[in-house]
CSV table of C-alpha atoms in Angstrom, one decimal:
chain,number,residue,atom,x,y,z
L,890,GLN,CA,5.2,-17.2,7.4
L,891,LYS,CA,4.4,-14.0,5.6
L,892,GLU,CA,3.1,-11.2,7.7
L,893,VAL,CA,0.0,-10.7,5.5
L,894,GLU,CA,-1.2,-13.4,3.1
L,895,GLN,CA,-3.6,-13.3,0.2
L,896,ASN,CA,-4.4,-15.8,-2.5
L,897,SER,CA,-2.8,-14.4,-5.7
L,898,GLY,CA,-5.7,-15.5,-7.9
L,899,PRO,CA,-6.8,-14.9,-10.5
L,900,LEU,CA,-10.3,-15.1,-9.0
L,901,SER,CA,-12.9,-15.2,-11.8
L,902,VAL,CA,-16.5,-14.3,-10.9
L,903,PRO,CA,-19.5,-13.8,-13.2
L,904,GLU,CA,-21.0,-10.4,-13.4
L,905,GLY,CA,-23.7,-9.8,-10.8
L,906,ALA,CA,-22.3,-12.4,-8.4
L,907,ILE,CA,-20.6,-12.0,-5.1
L,908,ALA,CA,-16.8,-11.8,-5.0
L,909,SER,CA,-15.1,-12.9,-1.8
L,910,LEU,CA,-11.5,-11.9,-1.1
L,911,ASN,CA,-9.6,-13.2,1.9
L,912,CYS,CA,-6.6,-12.1,3.9
L,913,THR,CA,-4.8,-13.5,7.0
L,914,TYR,CA,-2.2,-11.8,9.1
L,915,SER,CA,0.4,-12.9,11.7
L,916,ASP,CA,0.7,-10.0,14.1
L,917,ARG,CA,-1.9,-10.4,16.9
L,918,GLY,CA,-1.3,-6.8,17.9
L,919,SER,CA,-2.5,-5.4,14.6
L,920,GLN,CA,-4.9,-2.5,15.0
L,921,SER,CA,-6.2,-1.4,11.6
L,922,PHE,CA,-7.1,-3.3,8.4
L,923,PHE,CA,-7.5,-1.9,4.9
L,924,TRP,CA,-8.6,-3.0,1.5
L,925,TYR,CA,-7.2,-1.2,-1.5
L,926,ARG,CA,-8.1,-1.6,-5.2
L,927,GLN,CA,-5.3,-1.2,-7.8
L,928,TYR,CA,-5.7,-0.9,-11.5
L,929,SER,CA,-2.7,-1.8,-13.6
L,930,GLY,CA,-0.1,1.0,-13.5
L,931,LYS,CA,-2.0,3.1,-11.1
L,932,SER,CA,-1.7,3.8,-7.3
L,933,PRO,CA,-3.9,1.9,-4.9
L,934,GLU,CA,-7.2,3.5,-3.9
L,935,LEU,CA,-9.0,2.7,-0.7
L,936,ILE,CA,-12.1,0.6,-0.7
L,937,MET,CA,-12.7,0.0,3.0
L,938,PHE,CA,-11.0,0.2,6.4
L,939,ILE,CA,-12.0,-1.6,9.5
L,940,TYR,CA,-10.8,-1.5,13.1
L,941,SER,CA,-13.4,-3.6,15.1
L,942,ASN,CA,-14.4,-7.2,14.9
L,943,GLY,CA,-17.5,-7.8,12.8
L,944,ASP,CA,-18.8,-6.5,9.6
L,945,LYS,CA,-18.6,-3.0,8.0
L,946,GLU,CA,-20.7,-2.2,5.0
L,947,ASP,CA,-20.3,0.5,2.4
L,948,GLY,CA,-22.5,0.3,-0.7
L,949,ARG,CA,-21.7,-2.9,-2.5
L,950,PHE,CA,-18.7,-3.6,-0.3
L,951,THR,CA,-18.5,-5.4,3.1
L,952,ALA,CA,-15.4,-5.9,5.1
L,953,GLN,CA,-15.3,-8.6,7.8
L,954,LEU,CA,-12.8,-8.8,10.6
L,955,ASN,CA,-12.2,-11.6,13.0
L,956,LYS,CA,-9.2,-10.8,15.2
L,957,ALA,CA,-9.3,-14.1,17.1
L,958,SER,CA,-8.8,-16.0,13.8
L,959,GLN,CA,-6.5,-13.2,12.4
L,960,TYR,CA,-8.6,-13.0,9.3
L,961,VAL,CA,-10.1,-10.2,7.3
L,962,SER,CA,-12.2,-10.4,4.2
L,963,LEU,CA,-13.9,-8.3,1.6
L,964,LEU,CA,-17.1,-9.1,-0.1
L,965,ILE,CA,-18.2,-7.4,-3.3
L,966,ARG,CA,-21.9,-7.8,-4.1
L,967,ASP,CA,-23.4,-7.4,-7.6
L,968,SER,CA,-19.9,-7.5,-9.2
L,969,GLN,CA,-19.3,-5.3,-12.2
L,970,PRO,CA,-16.7,-5.5,-14.9
L,971,SER,CA,-15.2,-2.3,-13.5
L,972,ASP,CA,-14.4,-4.2,-10.3
L,973,SER,CA,-11.8,-6.2,-12.3
L,974,ALA,CA,-8.5,-5.2,-10.6
L,975,THR,CA,-6.0,-6.3,-8.0
L,976,TYR,CA,-7.2,-6.1,-4.4
L,977,LEU,CA,-4.6,-5.4,-1.8
L,978,CYS,CA,-5.1,-6.2,1.9
L,979,ALA,CA,-3.0,-4.0,4.3
L,980,VAL,CA,-2.5,-4.4,8.0
L,981,LYS,CA,-1.3,-1.7,10.4
L,982,GLY,CA,0.6,-3.4,13.2
L,983,SER,CA,2.6,-2.0,16.1
L,984,ALA,CA,4.5,1.3,15.7
L,985,SER,CA,2.4,2.4,12.7
L,986,LYS,CA,4.1,-0.1,10.4
L,987,ILE,CA,1.7,-1.0,7.5
L,988,ILE,CA,2.3,-4.2,5.6
L,989,PHE,CA,0.6,-5.2,2.4
L,990,GLY,CA,-0.3,-8.6,1.1
L,991,SER,CA,0.8,-9.6,-2.4
L,992,GLY,CA,-2.7,-8.9,-3.8
L,993,THR,CA,-5.5,-10.9,-5.3
L,994,ARG,CA,-6.3,-10.4,-9.0
L,995,LEU,CA,-10.1,-10.3,-9.5
L,996,SER,CA,-11.7,-10.8,-12.9
L,997,ILE,CA,-15.4,-10.2,-13.5
L,998,ARG,CA,-16.6,-12.0,-16.5
L,999,PRO,CA,-19.7,-10.7,-18.4
C,843,ASP,CA,-7.0,20.8,-1.6
C,844,GLY,CA,-5.3,18.2,0.6
C,845,GLY,CA,-3.3,15.4,-0.8
C,846,ILE,CA,0.0,13.7,-1.3
C,847,THR,CA,2.3,14.6,-4.2
C,848,GLN,CA,5.1,12.5,-5.7
C,849,SER,CA,7.6,13.7,-8.2
C,850,PRO,CA,8.7,13.1,-10.8
C,851,LYS,CA,6.3,10.7,-12.4
C,852,TYR,CA,9.0,9.1,-14.4
C,853,LEU,CA,12.7,8.9,-13.6
C,854,PHE,CA,15.6,7.4,-15.4
C,855,ARG,CA,18.8,6.5,-13.6
C,856,LYS,CA,22.2,5.7,-15.0
C,857,GLU,CA,24.2,2.9,-13.5
C,858,GLY,CA,26.1,4.0,-10.3
C,859,GLN,CA,24.0,7.2,-9.9
C,860,ASN,CA,22.0,8.2,-6.8
C,861,VAL,CA,18.5,9.6,-7.4
C,862,THR,CA,16.0,11.2,-5.1
C,863,LEU,CA,12.3,10.8,-5.2
C,864,SER,CA,10.1,13.5,-3.7
C,865,CYS,CA,7.1,13.0,-1.5
C,866,GLU,CA,5.1,15.9,-0.1
C,867,GLN,CA,1.8,15.9,1.9
C,868,ASN,CA,-0.4,18.7,3.2
C,869,LEU,CA,-2.7,16.4,5.2
C,870,ASN,CA,-1.0,17.1,8.5
C,871,HIS,CA,-0.3,13.4,8.8
C,872,ASP,CA,2.4,12.3,11.2
C,873,ALA,CA,3.3,8.9,9.6
C,874,MET,CA,4.7,8.5,6.1
C,875,TYR,CA,5.8,5.5,4.1
C,876,TRP,CA,7.7,4.4,1.1
C,877,TYR,CA,6.9,1.2,-0.8
C,878,ARG,CA,8.3,-0.5,-3.8
C,879,GLN,CA,6.2,-2.4,-6.3
C,880,ASP,CA,7.6,-4.8,-9.0
C,881,PRO,CA,5.4,-5.9,-11.9
C,882,GLY,CA,2.7,-8.3,-10.8
C,883,GLN,CA,3.7,-8.0,-7.1
C,884,GLY,CA,2.4,-6.5,-4.0
C,885,LEU,CA,3.8,-3.5,-2.1
C,886,ARG,CA,7.0,-4.0,-0.1
C,887,LEU,CA,7.9,-1.5,2.7
C,888,ILE,CA,11.2,0.3,2.3
C,889,TYR,CA,11.1,2.9,5.1
C,890,TYR,CA,8.6,4.5,7.3
C,891,SER,CA,8.5,7.5,9.6
C,892,GLN,CA,6.1,8.2,12.5
C,893,ILE,CA,7.4,11.6,13.4
C,894,VAL,CA,9.8,14.3,12.2
C,895,ASN,CA,13.5,13.4,12.6
C,896,ASP,CA,12.7,9.7,13.1
C,897,PHE,CA,12.4,6.8,10.7
C,898,GLN,CA,12.6,3.0,10.7
C,899,LYS,CA,13.7,0.5,8.1
C,900,GLY,CA,11.1,-1.6,6.5
C,901,ASP,CA,11.6,-5.1,4.9
C,902,ILE,CA,13.8,-4.0,1.9
C,903,ALA,CA,15.8,-0.9,3.1
C,904,GLU,CA,19.1,-1.9,1.7
C,905,GLY,CA,20.3,0.5,-1.0
C,906,TYR,CA,17.8,3.2,0.0
C,907,SER,CA,18.0,6.2,2.4
C,908,VAL,CA,15.4,8.7,3.7
C,909,SER,CA,15.2,11.8,5.7
C,910,ARG,CA,12.3,13.4,7.6
C,911,GLU,CA,13.3,17.0,8.4
C,912,LYS,CA,9.8,18.4,7.9
C,913,LYS,CA,6.4,16.9,8.7
C,914,GLU,CA,5.3,17.5,5.1
C,915,SER,CA,8.2,15.9,3.3
C,916,PHE,CA,9.7,12.4,3.2
C,917,PRO,CA,12.2,12.1,0.3
C,918,LEU,CA,13.7,8.7,-0.7
C,919,THR,CA,17.1,8.4,-2.2
C,920,VAL,CA,17.9,5.3,-4.3
C,921,THR,CA,21.6,4.8,-4.0
C,922,SER,CA,24.1,3.1,-6.3
C,923,ALA,CA,24.1,0.2,-3.7
C,924,GLN,CA,20.6,-0.7,-4.9
C,925,LYS,CA,21.4,-3.1,-7.7
C,926,ASN,CA,18.0,-3.6,-9.1
C,927,PRO,CA,16.1,-0.3,-8.6
C,928,THR,CA,13.8,-0.5,-11.6
C,929,ALA,CA,10.3,-0.5,-10.0
C,930,PHE,CA,7.2,1.6,-9.2
C,931,TYR,CA,7.7,3.6,-6.0
C,932,LEU,CA,4.7,4.7,-3.9
C,933,CYS,CA,4.7,7.1,-1.0
C,934,ALA,CA,1.8,7.1,1.5
C,935,SER,CA,0.8,9.1,4.6
C,936,LEU,CA,-1.4,8.0,7.5
C,937,GLY,CA,-3.4,10.1,9.9
C,938,THR,CA,-4.9,9.0,13.2
C,939,TYR,CA,-7.9,6.7,12.6
C,940,THR,CA,-7.7,7.3,8.8
C,941,GLU,CA,-6.6,5.2,5.9
C,942,ALA,CA,-3.2,5.6,4.3
C,943,PHE,CA,-3.3,8.0,1.3
C,944,PHE,CA,-1.1,7.3,-1.6
C,945,GLY,CA,0.6,9.5,-4.1
C,946,GLN,CA,0.5,8.8,-7.8
C,947,GLY,CA,3.8,7.0,-7.8
C,948,THR,CA,7.2,7.4,-9.5
C,949,ARG,CA,8.3,4.9,-12.1
C,950,LEU,CA,12.0,4.5,-11.9
C,951,THR,CA,14.0,2.9,-14.8
C,952,VAL,CA,17.7,2.2,-14.9
C,953,VAL,CA,19.2,3.0,-18.3
């Protein structure tokens, strides 16, 4: 079992719709959870980070964390073509080790 | 202003040669990380360091070495033992209750 798992996609969503990205992790001691967006050939840029169970909203983005189910998700509302990218889920476990999932490619179709 | 700087942006290595990738941060972060990314893949952890003079192997440490003599610096050496080093290398630093900040990356190619 991989430490952090994501569906590789591609996930295709019409413009203006909600995109839902999911991530599961294996380490129950994980403390912090991050979502990064990466455009081709560029460094990852942070979208959201979340520490506590529940929802955290920032503009069009909502991160959801359920530690009991070891599940974290990212919702993107009113999807725009500029949201087309690879989304990386990252989990900080014990001893500050940060592990990334393999990423989900998101495509927003006009 | 604060940030994390990787150099060089592009690097070419000959067969059997060691090369060192630089990573410097002025964010006063304790933890630093090196990742490797292959085309179409996620980030794989090579090494990480929580404090000065201490570091731990990640999932793919073979063929790589690091040092952490200063809080600001975490250089990565790609040794000749790494048989397939062509990849995009990313350095990151992490503060307490903050996200991991990334440098702009070094693209290493074997020639």
